[in-house]
């Protein structure tokens, strides 16, 4: 039986002097030398692990650097492997840490705080083993290539990916690259779509019903992901028939927080031409009223609508063709 795997994202960004040899980004510079670093101040590994930080760090930063430095120790005790992904400069790396954390020479870098000032930092790093060849983002599943755009990962240096079931598609994509699948792992292909792909799929469903969709992403429109102009004979089973020509659609992969549920309920209440579509399977109580009217549509509706459209079914198959059939729930 294979060891269980935990998955993490590591961002390597540091504007220190001398890193950009031959135009390399910090990630390229470090990973080319088979090292994965974290920074957060001028403390050594030993000082950091003792918790005696010489610089003021936010609680989240302290937690991240400690989790990073203790990753092999903690996971070895629990019989886990750890696989790390770094996405940078149009490339994707997947690797694992080797041995114990180390530090190298201190570095000088520029940090902007009102003015450019010189700072000293002490990189703390692990030697690494690549689990797949570095690949261009254009060659990896889109859900993984676009992960850097997710604030849950882009705003943090070191974050676990698999802590939330919401990211099972990202985990599937990493396993596809490494060819190291966890025992018993299976996933719904719908969960292997990024948010942008899911919006595109839904827009295609409306186009398949002869709607005009001017753009697949609302962009700067608050609370709206796309508009659709529906024909007079428009009908999609389970969806409330629009009372006018133009509808506004808001798309969510998952609705997790109570605050989101409240805000979405208020948005739906504003107009019968507002529609919410998500991949949730269970309807929150505050949204049940709109699920009953057909203004809030969920996973089963999405799946059934896809099955009724050969064009959209083909598009979905092409989008997730990287996912082996035996790893699919549906």
PDB file of C-alpha atoms in Angstrom:
ATOM      1  CA  UNK A   1       0.000   0.000   0.000  1.00  0.00           C
ATOM      2  CA  UNK A   2       1.318   3.466  -0.940  1.00  0.00           C
ATOM      3  CA  UNK A   3       1.967   6.119   1.674  1.00  0.00           C
ATOM      4  CA  UNK A   4      -0.699   8.782   1.862  1.00  0.00           C
ATOM      5  CA  UNK A   5       0.334  12.050   0.277  1.00  0.00           C
ATOM      6  CA  UNK A   6      -0.156  15.609   1.448  1.00  0.00           C
ATOM      7  CA  UNK A   7       0.081  18.368  -1.133  1.00  0.00           C
ATOM      8  CA  UNK A   8       1.420  21.898  -0.673  1.00  0.00           C
ATOM      9  CA  UNK A   9       1.972  25.005  -2.768  1.00  0.00           C
ATOM     10  CA  UNK A  10       5.238  26.942  -2.342  1.00  0.00           C
ATOM     11  CA  UNK A  11       5.706  30.417  -3.799  1.00  0.00           C
ATOM     12  CA  UNK A  12       9.335  31.443  -4.261  1.00  0.00           C
ATOM     13  CA  UNK A  13       9.520  35.201  -4.728  1.00  0.00           C
ATOM     14  CA  UNK A  14      12.357  37.299  -3.397  1.00  0.00           C
ATOM     15  CA  UNK A  15      13.902  40.410  -4.991  1.00  0.00           C
ATOM     16  CA  UNK A  16      17.379  39.889  -3.625  1.00  0.00           C
ATOM     17  CA  UNK A  17      20.516  41.037  -5.332  1.00  0.00           C
ATOM     18  CA  UNK A  18      22.132  38.647  -7.773  1.00  0.00           C
ATOM     19  CA  UNK A  19      19.325  36.111  -8.196  1.00  0.00           C
ATOM     20  CA  UNK A  20      18.448  37.016 -11.772  1.00  0.00           C
ATOM     21  CA  UNK A  21      21.365  35.289 -13.452  1.00  0.00           C
ATOM     22  CA  UNK A  22      20.572  34.992 -17.167  1.00  0.00           C
ATOM     23  CA  UNK A  23      17.153  36.486 -16.532  1.00  0.00           C
ATOM     24  CA  UNK A  24      16.012  33.726 -14.179  1.00  0.00           C
ATOM     25  CA  UNK A  25      13.171  34.293 -11.752  1.00  0.00           C
ATOM     26  CA  UNK A  26      13.768  33.452  -8.066  1.00  0.00           C
ATOM     27  CA  UNK A  27      11.861  30.166  -8.509  1.00  0.00           C
ATOM     28  CA  UNK A  28      13.950  29.183 -11.526  1.00  0.00           C
ATOM     29  CA  UNK A  29      17.165  30.140  -9.737  1.00  0.00           C
ATOM     30  CA  UNK A  30      16.485  28.044  -6.640  1.00  0.00           C
ATOM     31  CA  UNK A  31      14.777  25.034  -8.186  1.00  0.00           C
ATOM     32  CA  UNK A  32      17.442  24.707 -10.887  1.00  0.00           C
ATOM     33  CA  UNK A  33      19.911  24.095  -8.053  1.00  0.00           C
ATOM     34  CA  UNK A  34      17.515  21.483  -6.547  1.00  0.00           C
ATOM     35  CA  UNK A  35      16.730  23.629  -3.511  1.00  0.00           C
ATOM     36  CA  UNK A  36      13.383  24.935  -2.242  1.00  0.00           C
ATOM     37  CA  UNK A  37      13.646  27.946   0.090  1.00  0.00           C
ATOM     38  CA  UNK A  38      11.593  29.990   2.473  1.00  0.00           C
ATOM     39  CA  UNK A  39      12.749  33.328   3.843  1.00  0.00           C
ATOM     40  CA  UNK A  40      10.937  35.323   6.598  1.00  0.00           C
ATOM     41  CA  UNK A  41      13.775  37.144   8.294  1.00  0.00           C
ATOM     42  CA  UNK A  42      17.438  36.789   9.202  1.00  0.00           C
ATOM     43  CA  UNK A  43      17.101  33.862  11.616  1.00  0.00           C
ATOM     44  CA  UNK A  44      18.837  30.517  11.213  1.00  0.00           C
ATOM     45  CA  UNK A  45      16.965  27.215  11.041  1.00  0.00           C
ATOM     46  CA  UNK A  46      17.788  26.534  14.687  1.00  0.00           C
ATOM     47  CA  UNK A  47      16.598  29.954  15.863  1.00  0.00           C
ATOM     48  CA  UNK A  48      13.411  29.676  13.852  1.00  0.00           C
ATOM     49  CA  UNK A  49      12.556  26.191  15.115  1.00  0.00           C
ATOM     50  CA  UNK A  50      13.070  27.414  18.695  1.00  0.00           C
ATOM     51  CA  UNK A  51      10.391  30.033  18.094  1.00  0.00           C
ATOM     52  CA  UNK A  52      12.739  32.871  19.051  1.00  0.00           C
ATOM     53  CA  UNK A  53      12.183  35.128  16.047  1.00  0.00           C
ATOM     54  CA  UNK A  54      14.451  38.167  15.928  1.00  0.00           C
ATOM     55  CA  UNK A  55      12.083  40.039  13.616  1.00  0.00           C
ATOM     56  CA  UNK A  56       8.413  40.808  13.942  1.00  0.00           C
ATOM     57  CA  UNK A  57       6.442  38.355  11.829  1.00  0.00           C
ATOM     58  CA  UNK A  58       2.714  37.959  11.450  1.00  0.00           C
ATOM     59  CA  UNK A  59       1.202  34.864  13.043  1.00  0.00           C
ATOM     60  CA  UNK A  60       0.487  33.417   9.598  1.00  0.00           C
ATOM     61  CA  UNK A  61       4.121  33.916   8.556  1.00  0.00           C
ATOM     62  CA  UNK A  62       5.386  32.228  11.716  1.00  0.00           C
ATOM     63  CA  UNK A  63       3.043  29.293  11.149  1.00  0.00           C
ATOM     64  CA  UNK A  64       4.095  28.942   7.523  1.00  0.00           C
ATOM     65  CA  UNK A  65       7.836  28.962   8.154  1.00  0.00           C
ATOM     66  CA  UNK A  66       7.521  26.506  11.054  1.00  0.00           C
ATOM     67  CA  UNK A  67       5.288  24.171   9.038  1.00  0.00           C
ATOM     68  CA  UNK A  68       7.795  24.354   6.187  1.00  0.00           C
ATOM     69  CA  UNK A  69      10.849  23.572   8.323  1.00  0.00           C
ATOM     70  CA  UNK A  70       9.125  20.737  10.211  1.00  0.00           C
ATOM     71  CA  UNK A  71       7.393  19.229   7.179  1.00  0.00           C
ATOM     72  CA  UNK A  72       9.554  16.122   6.772  1.00  0.00           C
ATOM     73  CA  UNK A  73       9.747  15.468  10.505  1.00  0.00           C
ATOM     74  CA  UNK A  74       5.992  15.773  11.054  1.00  0.00           C
ATOM     75  CA  UNK A  75       4.918  13.787   8.008  1.00  0.00           C
ATOM     76  CA  UNK A  76       7.446  11.001   8.522  1.00  0.00           C
ATOM     77  CA  UNK A  77       5.983  10.355  11.969  1.00  0.00           C
ATOM     78  CA  UNK A  78       2.509  10.170  10.435  1.00  0.00           C
ATOM     79  CA  UNK A  79       3.669   7.984   7.517  1.00  0.00           C
ATOM     80  CA  UNK A  80       2.891  10.595   4.884  1.00  0.00           C
ATOM     81  CA  UNK A  81       4.771  11.762   1.836  1.00  0.00           C
ATOM     82  CA  UNK A  82       4.715  15.445   0.957  1.00  0.00           C
ATOM     83  CA  UNK A  83       4.550  16.678  -2.622  1.00  0.00           C
ATOM     84  CA  UNK A  84       5.153  20.355  -3.365  1.00  0.00           C
ATOM     85  CA  UNK A  85       4.085  22.348  -6.417  1.00  0.00           C
ATOM     86  CA  UNK A  86       5.606  25.664  -7.478  1.00  0.00           C
ATOM     87  CA  UNK A  87       4.154  27.653 -10.386  1.00  0.00           C
ATOM     88  CA  UNK A  88       6.218  30.542 -11.711  1.00  0.00           C
ATOM     89  CA  UNK A  89       7.577  32.068 -14.936  1.00  0.00           C
ATOM     90  CA  UNK A  90       5.177  30.004 -17.032  1.00  0.00           C
ATOM     91  CA  UNK A  91       6.479  26.728 -15.586  1.00  0.00           C
ATOM     92  CA  UNK A  92       5.243  24.112 -13.104  1.00  0.00           C
ATOM     93  CA  UNK A  93       7.538  22.099 -10.805  1.00  0.00           C
ATOM     94  CA  UNK A  94       6.462  19.170  -8.599  1.00  0.00           C
ATOM     95  CA  UNK A  95       8.980  17.838  -6.084  1.00  0.00           C
ATOM     96  CA  UNK A  96       9.511  16.502  -2.594  1.00  0.00           C
ATOM     97  CA  UNK A  97      11.786  17.670   0.208  1.00  0.00           C
ATOM     98  CA  UNK A  98      14.862  15.603   1.097  1.00  0.00           C
ATOM     99  CA  UNK A  99      16.479  15.352   4.519  1.00  0.00           C
ATOM    100  CA  UNK A 100      16.593  18.148   7.051  1.00  0.00           C
ATOM    101  CA  UNK A 101      16.288  21.908   6.515  1.00  0.00           C
ATOM    102  CA  UNK A 102      19.448  23.922   5.981  1.00  0.00           C
ATOM    103  CA  UNK A 103      20.449  27.541   5.616  1.00  0.00           C
ATOM    104  CA  UNK A 104      22.857  29.107   3.150  1.00  0.00           C
ATOM    105  CA  UNK A 105      24.626  32.455   3.043  1.00  0.00           C
ATOM    106  CA  UNK A 106      22.711  35.538   4.141  1.00  0.00           C
ATOM    107  CA  UNK A 107      21.440  37.709   1.316  1.00  0.00           C
ATOM    108  CA  UNK A 108      20.794  41.397   0.806  1.00  0.00           C
ATOM    109  CA  UNK A 109      17.578  42.435  -0.860  1.00  0.00           C
ATOM    110  CA  UNK A 110      15.460  45.439  -1.598  1.00  0.00           C
ATOM    111  CA  UNK A 111      12.087  45.829   0.053  1.00  0.00           C
ATOM    112  CA  UNK A 112       9.689  48.669  -0.602  1.00  0.00           C
ATOM    113  CA  UNK A 113       8.266  50.313   2.503  1.00  0.00           C
ATOM    114  CA  UNK A 114       7.699  53.861   1.440  1.00  0.00           C
ATOM    115  CA  UNK A 115      11.269  53.864   0.151  1.00  0.00           C
ATOM    116  CA  UNK A 116      13.634  51.219  -1.154  1.00  0.00           C
ATOM    117  CA  UNK A 117      15.740  50.003   1.755  1.00  0.00           C
ATOM    118  CA  UNK A 118      18.436  47.367   2.092  1.00  0.00           C
ATOM    119  CA  UNK A 119      17.475  44.333   4.160  1.00  0.00           C
ATOM    120  CA  UNK A 120      19.292  41.180   5.188  1.00  0.00           C
ATOM    121  CA  UNK A 121      17.578  37.798   5.034  1.00  0.00           C
ATOM    122  CA  UNK A 122      18.699  34.240   5.691  1.00  0.00           C
ATOM    123  CA  UNK A 123      17.249  31.653   3.280  1.00  0.00           C
ATOM    124  CA  UNK A 124      16.179  28.400   4.893  1.00  0.00           C
ATOM    125  CA  UNK A 125      15.788  25.570   2.421  1.00  0.00           C
ATOM    126  CA  UNK A 126      15.472  21.860   1.704  1.00  0.00           C
ATOM    127  CA  UNK A 127      17.253  19.883  -0.950  1.00  0.00           C
ATOM    128  CA  UNK A 128      14.623  18.501  -3.297  1.00  0.00           C
ATOM    129  CA  UNK A 129      13.926  15.604  -5.637  1.00  0.00           C
ATOM    130  CA  UNK A 130      11.901  16.434  -8.730  1.00  0.00           C
ATOM    131  CA  UNK A 131       8.887  14.129  -9.141  1.00  0.00           C
ATOM    132  CA  UNK A 132       8.271  15.139 -12.739  1.00  0.00           C
ATOM    133  CA  UNK A 133      10.079  17.169 -15.355  1.00  0.00           C
ATOM    134  CA  UNK A 134       9.397  20.928 -15.096  1.00  0.00           C
ATOM    135  CA  UNK A 135       6.592  21.628 -17.549  1.00  0.00           C
ATOM    136  CA  UNK A 136       5.202  24.742 -19.269  1.00  0.00           C
ATOM    137  CA  UNK A 137       1.807  25.783 -17.890  1.00  0.00           C
ATOM    138  CA  UNK A 138       0.357  25.220 -21.373  1.00  0.00           C
ATOM    139  CA  UNK A 139       1.127  21.491 -21.040  1.00  0.00           C
ATOM    140  CA  UNK A 140      -0.480  20.839 -17.639  1.00  0.00           C
ATOM    141  CA  UNK A 141      -4.168  20.584 -16.702  1.00  0.00           C
ATOM    142  CA  UNK A 142      -5.693  24.050 -16.704  1.00  0.00           C
ATOM    143  CA  UNK A 143      -6.917  23.728 -13.109  1.00  0.00           C
ATOM    144  CA  UNK A 144      -3.281  23.437 -12.015  1.00  0.00           C
ATOM    145  CA  UNK A 145      -1.903  26.044 -14.431  1.00  0.00           C
ATOM    146  CA  UNK A 146      -4.386  28.620 -13.138  1.00  0.00           C
ATOM    147  CA  UNK A 147      -3.861  27.884  -9.430  1.00  0.00           C
ATOM    148  CA  UNK A 148      -1.521  30.869  -9.039  1.00  0.00           C
ATOM    149  CA  UNK A 149      -4.534  33.128  -9.667  1.00  0.00           C
ATOM    150  CA  UNK A 150      -6.305  31.739  -6.592  1.00  0.00           C
ATOM    151  CA  UNK A 151      -5.844  34.127  -3.610  1.00  0.00           C
ATOM    152  CA  UNK A 152      -5.789  31.116  -1.265  1.00  0.00           C
ATOM    153  CA  UNK A 153      -2.397  30.249  -2.755  1.00  0.00           C
ATOM    154  CA  UNK A 154      -1.071  33.440  -4.346  1.00  0.00           C
ATOM    155  CA  UNK A 155      -1.203  35.431  -1.105  1.00  0.00           C
ATOM    156  CA  UNK A 156       0.587  32.848   1.000  1.00  0.00           C
ATOM    157  CA  UNK A 157       4.102  31.486   0.788  1.00  0.00           C
ATOM    158  CA  UNK A 158       3.469  27.893   1.893  1.00  0.00           C
ATOM    159  CA  UNK A 159      -0.050  26.485   1.959  1.00  0.00           C
ATOM    160  CA  UNK A 160      -1.584  23.022   2.031  1.00  0.00           C
ATOM    161  CA  UNK A 161      -3.657  22.257  -1.049  1.00  0.00           C
ATOM    162  CA  UNK A 162      -5.568  19.201   0.079  1.00  0.00           C
ATOM    163  CA  UNK A 163      -6.853  20.586   3.365  1.00  0.00           C
ATOM    164  CA  UNK A 164     -10.107  21.522   1.666  1.00  0.00           C
ATOM    165  CA  UNK A 165     -12.069  19.049  -0.500  1.00  0.00           C
ATOM    166  CA  UNK A 166     -12.675  21.993  -2.815  1.00  0.00           C
ATOM    167  CA  UNK A 167      -9.219  21.353  -4.319  1.00  0.00           C
ATOM    168  CA  UNK A 168      -9.555  17.664  -5.207  1.00  0.00           C
ATOM    169  CA  UNK A 169      -9.181  18.563  -8.889  1.00  0.00           C
ATOM    170  CA  UNK A 170      -5.864  20.309  -8.220  1.00  0.00           C
ATOM    171  CA  UNK A 171      -4.671  17.211  -6.382  1.00  0.00           C
ATOM    172  CA  UNK A 172      -5.742  15.015  -9.295  1.00  0.00           C
ATOM    173  CA  UNK A 173      -3.742  17.224 -11.677  1.00  0.00           C
ATOM    174  CA  UNK A 174      -0.594  16.959  -9.536  1.00  0.00           C
ATOM    175  CA  UNK A 175      -0.920  13.175  -9.382  1.00  0.00           C
ATOM    176  CA  UNK A 176      -1.353  13.109 -13.147  1.00  0.00           C
ATOM    177  CA  UNK A 177       2.021  14.873 -13.534  1.00  0.00           C
ATOM    178  CA  UNK A 178       3.854  12.629 -11.069  1.00  0.00           C
ATOM    179  CA  UNK A 179       2.037   9.423 -12.077  1.00  0.00           C
ATOM    180  CA  UNK A 180       1.844   8.641  -8.334  1.00  0.00           C
ATOM    181  CA  UNK A 181      -1.848   8.127  -7.636  1.00  0.00           C
ATOM    182  CA  UNK A 182      -3.073   7.653  -4.074  1.00  0.00           C
ATOM    183  CA  UNK A 183      -4.756   4.343  -3.365  1.00  0.00           C
ATOM    184  CA  UNK A 184      -8.503   4.609  -3.869  1.00  0.00           C
ATOM    185  CA  UNK A 185      -8.369   8.165  -5.236  1.00  0.00           C
ATOM    186  CA  UNK A 186     -11.308   9.066  -7.470  1.00  0.00           C
ATOM    187  CA  UNK A 187     -12.777  12.425  -8.404  1.00  0.00           C
ATOM    188  CA  UNK A 188     -15.774  13.912 -10.205  1.00  0.00           C
ATOM    189  CA  UNK A 189     -14.544  15.384 -13.521  1.00  0.00           C
ATOM    190  CA  UNK A 190     -16.576  18.509 -12.748  1.00  0.00           C
ATOM    191  CA  UNK A 191     -14.256  19.096  -9.791  1.00  0.00           C
ATOM    192  CA  UNK A 192     -11.324  19.081 -12.217  1.00  0.00           C
ATOM    193  CA  UNK A 193     -12.471  22.335 -13.804  1.00  0.00           C
ATOM    194  CA  UNK A 194     -11.019  25.655 -12.699  1.00  0.00           C
ATOM    195  CA  UNK A 195     -13.453  28.480 -11.943  1.00  0.00           C
ATOM    196  CA  UNK A 196     -12.837  29.990 -15.392  1.00  0.00           C
ATOM    197  CA  UNK A 197     -13.439  26.635 -17.097  1.00  0.00           C
ATOM    198  CA  UNK A 198     -16.650  26.147 -15.119  1.00  0.00           C
ATOM    199  CA  UNK A 199     -17.891  29.569 -16.203  1.00  0.00           C
ATOM    200  CA  UNK A 200     -17.030  28.685 -19.801  1.00  0.00           C
ATOM    201  CA  UNK A 201     -18.882  25.366 -19.567  1.00  0.00           C
ATOM    202  CA  UNK A 202     -22.026  27.094 -18.287  1.00  0.00           C
ATOM    203  CA  UNK A 203     -21.859  29.791 -20.954  1.00  0.00           C
ATOM    204  CA  UNK A 204     -21.617  27.028 -23.568  1.00  0.00           C
ATOM    205  CA  UNK A 205     -24.720  25.362 -22.083  1.00  0.00           C
ATOM    206  CA  UNK A 206     -26.667  28.579 -22.594  1.00  0.00           C
ATOM    207  CA  UNK A 207     -25.307  28.986 -26.110  1.00  0.00           C
ATOM    208  CA  UNK A 208     -26.417  25.429 -26.827  1.00  0.00           C
ATOM    209  CA  UNK A 209     -29.950  26.642 -25.996  1.00  0.00           C
ATOM    210  CA  UNK A 210     -29.609  29.409 -28.612  1.00  0.00           C
ATOM    211  CA  UNK A 211     -28.795  32.141 -26.094  1.00  0.00           C
ATOM    212  CA  UNK A 212     -26.426  34.949 -27.004  1.00  0.00           C
ATOM    213  CA  UNK A 213     -23.579  35.226 -24.476  1.00  0.00           C
ATOM    214  CA  UNK A 214     -21.532  38.368 -25.224  1.00  0.00           C
ATOM    215  CA  UNK A 215     -18.563  37.328 -23.048  1.00  0.00           C
ATOM    216  CA  UNK A 216     -17.725  34.254 -21.001  1.00  0.00           C
ATOM    217  CA  UNK A 217     -16.543  36.306 -18.034  1.00  0.00           C
ATOM    218  CA  UNK A 218     -18.104  39.457 -16.584  1.00  0.00           C
ATOM    219  CA  UNK A 219     -14.779  40.691 -15.284  1.00  0.00           C
ATOM    220  CA  UNK A 220     -15.502  44.109 -13.820  1.00  0.00           C
ATOM    221  CA  UNK A 221     -19.244  43.554 -13.188  1.00  0.00           C
ATOM    222  CA  UNK A 222     -19.855  43.098  -9.470  1.00  0.00           C
ATOM    223  CA  UNK A 223     -21.641  39.817  -8.628  1.00  0.00           C
ATOM    224  CA  UNK A 224     -22.075  38.843 -12.305  1.00  0.00           C
ATOM    225  CA  UNK A 225     -19.927  36.341 -14.202  1.00  0.00           C
ATOM    226  CA  UNK A 226     -21.746  36.492 -17.516  1.00  0.00           C
ATOM    227  CA  UNK A 227     -24.902  37.746 -19.190  1.00  0.00           C
ATOM    228  CA  UNK A 228     -27.140  35.759 -21.534  1.00  0.00           C
ATOM    229  CA  UNK A 229     -29.826  36.984 -23.927  1.00  0.00           C
ATOM    230  CA  UNK A 230     -32.448  34.272 -24.139  1.00  0.00           C
ATOM    231  CA  UNK A 231     -34.786  33.565 -27.078  1.00  0.00           C
ATOM    232  CA  UNK A 232     -38.598  33.601 -26.613  1.00  0.00           C
ATOM    233  CA  UNK A 233     -38.808  29.790 -26.658  1.00  0.00           C
ATOM    234  CA  UNK A 234     -35.974  29.336 -24.142  1.00  0.00           C
ATOM    235  CA  UNK A 235     -36.339  26.401 -21.764  1.00  0.00           C
ATOM    236  CA  UNK A 236     -33.818  24.548 -19.603  1.00  0.00           C
ATOM    237  CA  UNK A 237     -35.282  21.840 -17.391  1.00  0.00           C
ATOM    238  CA  UNK A 238     -35.163  22.787 -13.715  1.00  0.00           C
ATOM    239  CA  UNK A 239     -34.358  26.444 -14.361  1.00  0.00           C
ATOM    240  CA  UNK A 240     -36.938  29.181 -13.824  1.00  0.00           C
ATOM    241  CA  UNK A 241     -38.101  30.507 -17.187  1.00  0.00           C
ATOM    242  CA  UNK A 242     -36.865  34.091 -17.485  1.00  0.00           C
ATOM    243  CA  UNK A 243     -39.485  36.837 -17.456  1.00  0.00           C
ATOM    244  CA  UNK A 244     -37.353  38.961 -19.782  1.00  0.00           C
ATOM    245  CA  UNK A 245     -34.694  38.616 -22.444  1.00  0.00           C
ATOM    246  CA  UNK A 246     -31.512  39.351 -20.544  1.00  0.00           C
ATOM    247  CA  UNK A 247     -30.398  37.365 -17.526  1.00  0.00           C
ATOM    248  CA  UNK A 248     -27.434  37.736 -15.172  1.00  0.00           C
ATOM    249  CA  UNK A 249     -25.585  34.641 -14.015  1.00  0.00           C
ATOM    250  CA  UNK A 250     -23.290  34.344 -11.013  1.00  0.00           C
ATOM    251  CA  UNK A 251     -21.091  31.237 -10.850  1.00  0.00           C
ATOM    252  CA  UNK A 252     -19.508  29.593  -7.795  1.00  0.00           C
ATOM    253  CA  UNK A 253     -17.558  26.355  -7.594  1.00  0.00           C
ATOM    254  CA  UNK A 254     -18.502  25.977  -3.933  1.00  0.00           C
ATOM    255  CA  UNK A 255     -20.339  28.250  -1.502  1.00  0.00           C
ATOM    256  CA  UNK A 256     -18.611  27.774   1.812  1.00  0.00           C
ATOM    257  CA  UNK A 257     -19.030  30.699   4.187  1.00  0.00           C
ATOM    258  CA  UNK A 258     -22.217  31.860   5.877  1.00  0.00           C
ATOM    259  CA  UNK A 259     -21.402  35.398   4.752  1.00  0.00           C
ATOM    260  CA  UNK A 260     -21.278  34.266   1.095  1.00  0.00           C
ATOM    261  CA  UNK A 261     -24.626  32.520   1.498  1.00  0.00           C
ATOM    262  CA  UNK A 262     -26.182  35.697   2.916  1.00  0.00           C
ATOM    263  CA  UNK A 263     -24.749  37.933   0.179  1.00  0.00           C
ATOM    264  CA  UNK A 264     -25.889  35.556  -2.569  1.00  0.00           C
ATOM    265  CA  UNK A 265     -29.374  35.371  -1.073  1.00  0.00           C
ATOM    266  CA  UNK A 266     -29.602  39.168  -1.089  1.00  0.00           C
ATOM    267  CA  UNK A 267     -28.393  39.285  -4.701  1.00  0.00           C
ATOM    268  CA  UNK A 268     -30.955  36.716  -5.845  1.00  0.00           C
ATOM    269  CA  UNK A 269     -33.713  38.620  -4.058  1.00  0.00           C
ATOM    270  CA  UNK A 270     -33.028  41.740  -6.121  1.00  0.00           C
ATOM    271  CA  UNK A 271     -34.293  40.322  -9.427  1.00  0.00           C
ATOM    272  CA  UNK A 272     -35.994  37.287 -10.917  1.00  0.00           C
ATOM    273  CA  UNK A 273     -33.505  37.624 -13.747  1.00  0.00           C
ATOM    274  CA  UNK A 274     -30.628  36.768 -11.398  1.00  0.00           C
ATOM    275  CA  UNK A 275     -29.423  33.160 -11.497  1.00  0.00           C
ATOM    276  CA  UNK A 276     -26.856  31.457  -9.281  1.00  0.00           C
ATOM    277  CA  UNK A 277     -25.140  28.215 -10.349  1.00  0.00           C
ATOM    278  CA  UNK A 278     -22.704  26.235  -8.197  1.00  0.00           C
ATOM    279  CA  UNK A 279     -21.229  22.757  -7.864  1.00  0.00           C
ATOM    280  CA  UNK A 280     -22.634  22.282  -4.377  1.00  0.00           C
ATOM    281  CA  UNK A 281     -24.693  19.158  -3.789  1.00  0.00           C
ATOM    282  CA  UNK A 282     -26.409  20.312  -0.601  1.00  0.00           C
ATOM    283  CA  UNK A 283     -28.414  23.520  -0.564  1.00  0.00           C
ATOM    284  CA  UNK A 284     -27.866  25.934   2.357  1.00  0.00           C
ATOM    285  CA  UNK A 285     -31.137  26.801   4.100  1.00  0.00           C
ATOM    286  CA  UNK A 286     -30.831  30.483   3.240  1.00  0.00           C
ATOM    287  CA  UNK A 287     -30.761  29.613  -0.487  1.00  0.00           C
ATOM    288  CA  UNK A 288     -33.444  26.907  -0.489  1.00  0.00           C
ATOM    289  CA  UNK A 289     -36.149  29.360  -1.545  1.00  0.00           C
ATOM    290  CA  UNK A 290     -34.218  30.131  -4.739  1.00  0.00           C
ATOM    291  CA  UNK A 291     -33.421  26.483  -5.415  1.00  0.00           C
ATOM    292  CA  UNK A 292     -37.165  25.787  -5.235  1.00  0.00           C
ATOM    293  CA  UNK A 293     -37.938  28.548  -7.767  1.00  0.00           C
ATOM    294  CA  UNK A 294     -35.162  27.440 -10.136  1.00  0.00           C
ATOM    295  CA  UNK A 295     -33.016  30.545  -9.661  1.00  0.00           C
ATOM    296  CA  UNK A 296     -30.324  28.620  -7.795  1.00  0.00           C
ATOM    297  CA  UNK A 297     -29.036  25.576  -9.686  1.00  0.00           C
ATOM    298  CA  UNK A 298     -26.603  23.005  -8.318  1.00  0.00           C
ATOM    299  CA  UNK A 299     -24.392  20.067  -9.284  1.00  0.00           C
ATOM    300  CA  UNK A 300     -27.123  17.617 -10.347  1.00  0.00           C
ATOM    301  CA  UNK A 301     -28.661  20.240 -12.645  1.00  0.00           C
ATOM    302  CA  UNK A 302     -25.267  20.968 -14.196  1.00  0.00           C
ATOM    303  CA  UNK A 303     -24.551  17.280 -14.803  1.00  0.00           C
ATOM    304  CA  UNK A 304     -27.980  16.598 -16.316  1.00  0.00           C
ATOM    305  CA  UNK A 305     -27.732  19.673 -18.544  1.00  0.00           C
ATOM    306  CA  UNK A 306     -24.356  18.502 -19.856  1.00  0.00           C
ATOM    307  CA  UNK A 307     -25.764  15.065 -20.665  1.00  0.00           C
ATOM    308  CA  UNK A 308     -28.472  16.726 -22.793  1.00  0.00           C
ATOM    309  CA  UNK A 309     -25.864  18.542 -24.902  1.00  0.00           C
ATOM    310  CA  UNK A 310     -23.494  16.513 -27.045  1.00  0.00           C
ATOM    311  CA  UNK A 311     -21.433  19.628 -27.858  1.00  0.00           C
ATOM    312  CA  UNK A 312     -20.860  20.537 -24.207  1.00  0.00           C
ATOM    313  CA  UNK A 313     -20.267  16.881 -23.289  1.00  0.00           C
ATOM    314  CA  UNK A 314     -17.535  16.779 -25.939  1.00  0.00           C
ATOM    315  CA  UNK A 315     -16.034  20.014 -24.606  1.00  0.00           C
ATOM    316  CA  UNK A 316     -15.954  18.623 -21.052  1.00  0.00           C
ATOM    317  CA  UNK A 317     -14.371  15.371 -22.239  1.00  0.00           C
ATOM    318  CA  UNK A 318     -11.646  17.313 -24.023  1.00  0.00           C
ATOM    319  CA  UNK A 319     -11.056  19.541 -20.967  1.00  0.00           C
ATOM    320  CA  UNK A 320     -10.471  16.589 -18.639  1.00  0.00           C
ATOM    321  CA  UNK A 321      -9.009  14.071 -21.093  1.00  0.00           C
ATOM    322  CA  UNK A 322      -5.890  13.987 -18.898  1.00  0.00           C
ATOM    323  CA  UNK A 323      -7.908  12.355 -16.086  1.00  0.00           C
ATOM    324  CA  UNK A 324      -7.808   8.517 -16.383  1.00  0.00           C
ATOM    325  CA  UNK A 325     -11.232   6.880 -16.700  1.00  0.00           C
ATOM    326  CA  UNK A 326     -10.575   4.657 -13.688  1.00  0.00           C
ATOM    327  CA  UNK A 327     -10.007   7.750 -11.519  1.00  0.00           C
ATOM    328  CA  UNK A 328     -13.418   9.228 -12.326  1.00  0.00           C
ATOM    329  CA  UNK A 329     -16.483   9.031 -10.123  1.00  0.00           C
ATOM    330  CA  UNK A 330     -18.741   9.588 -13.159  1.00  0.00           C
TER     331      UNK A 330
END
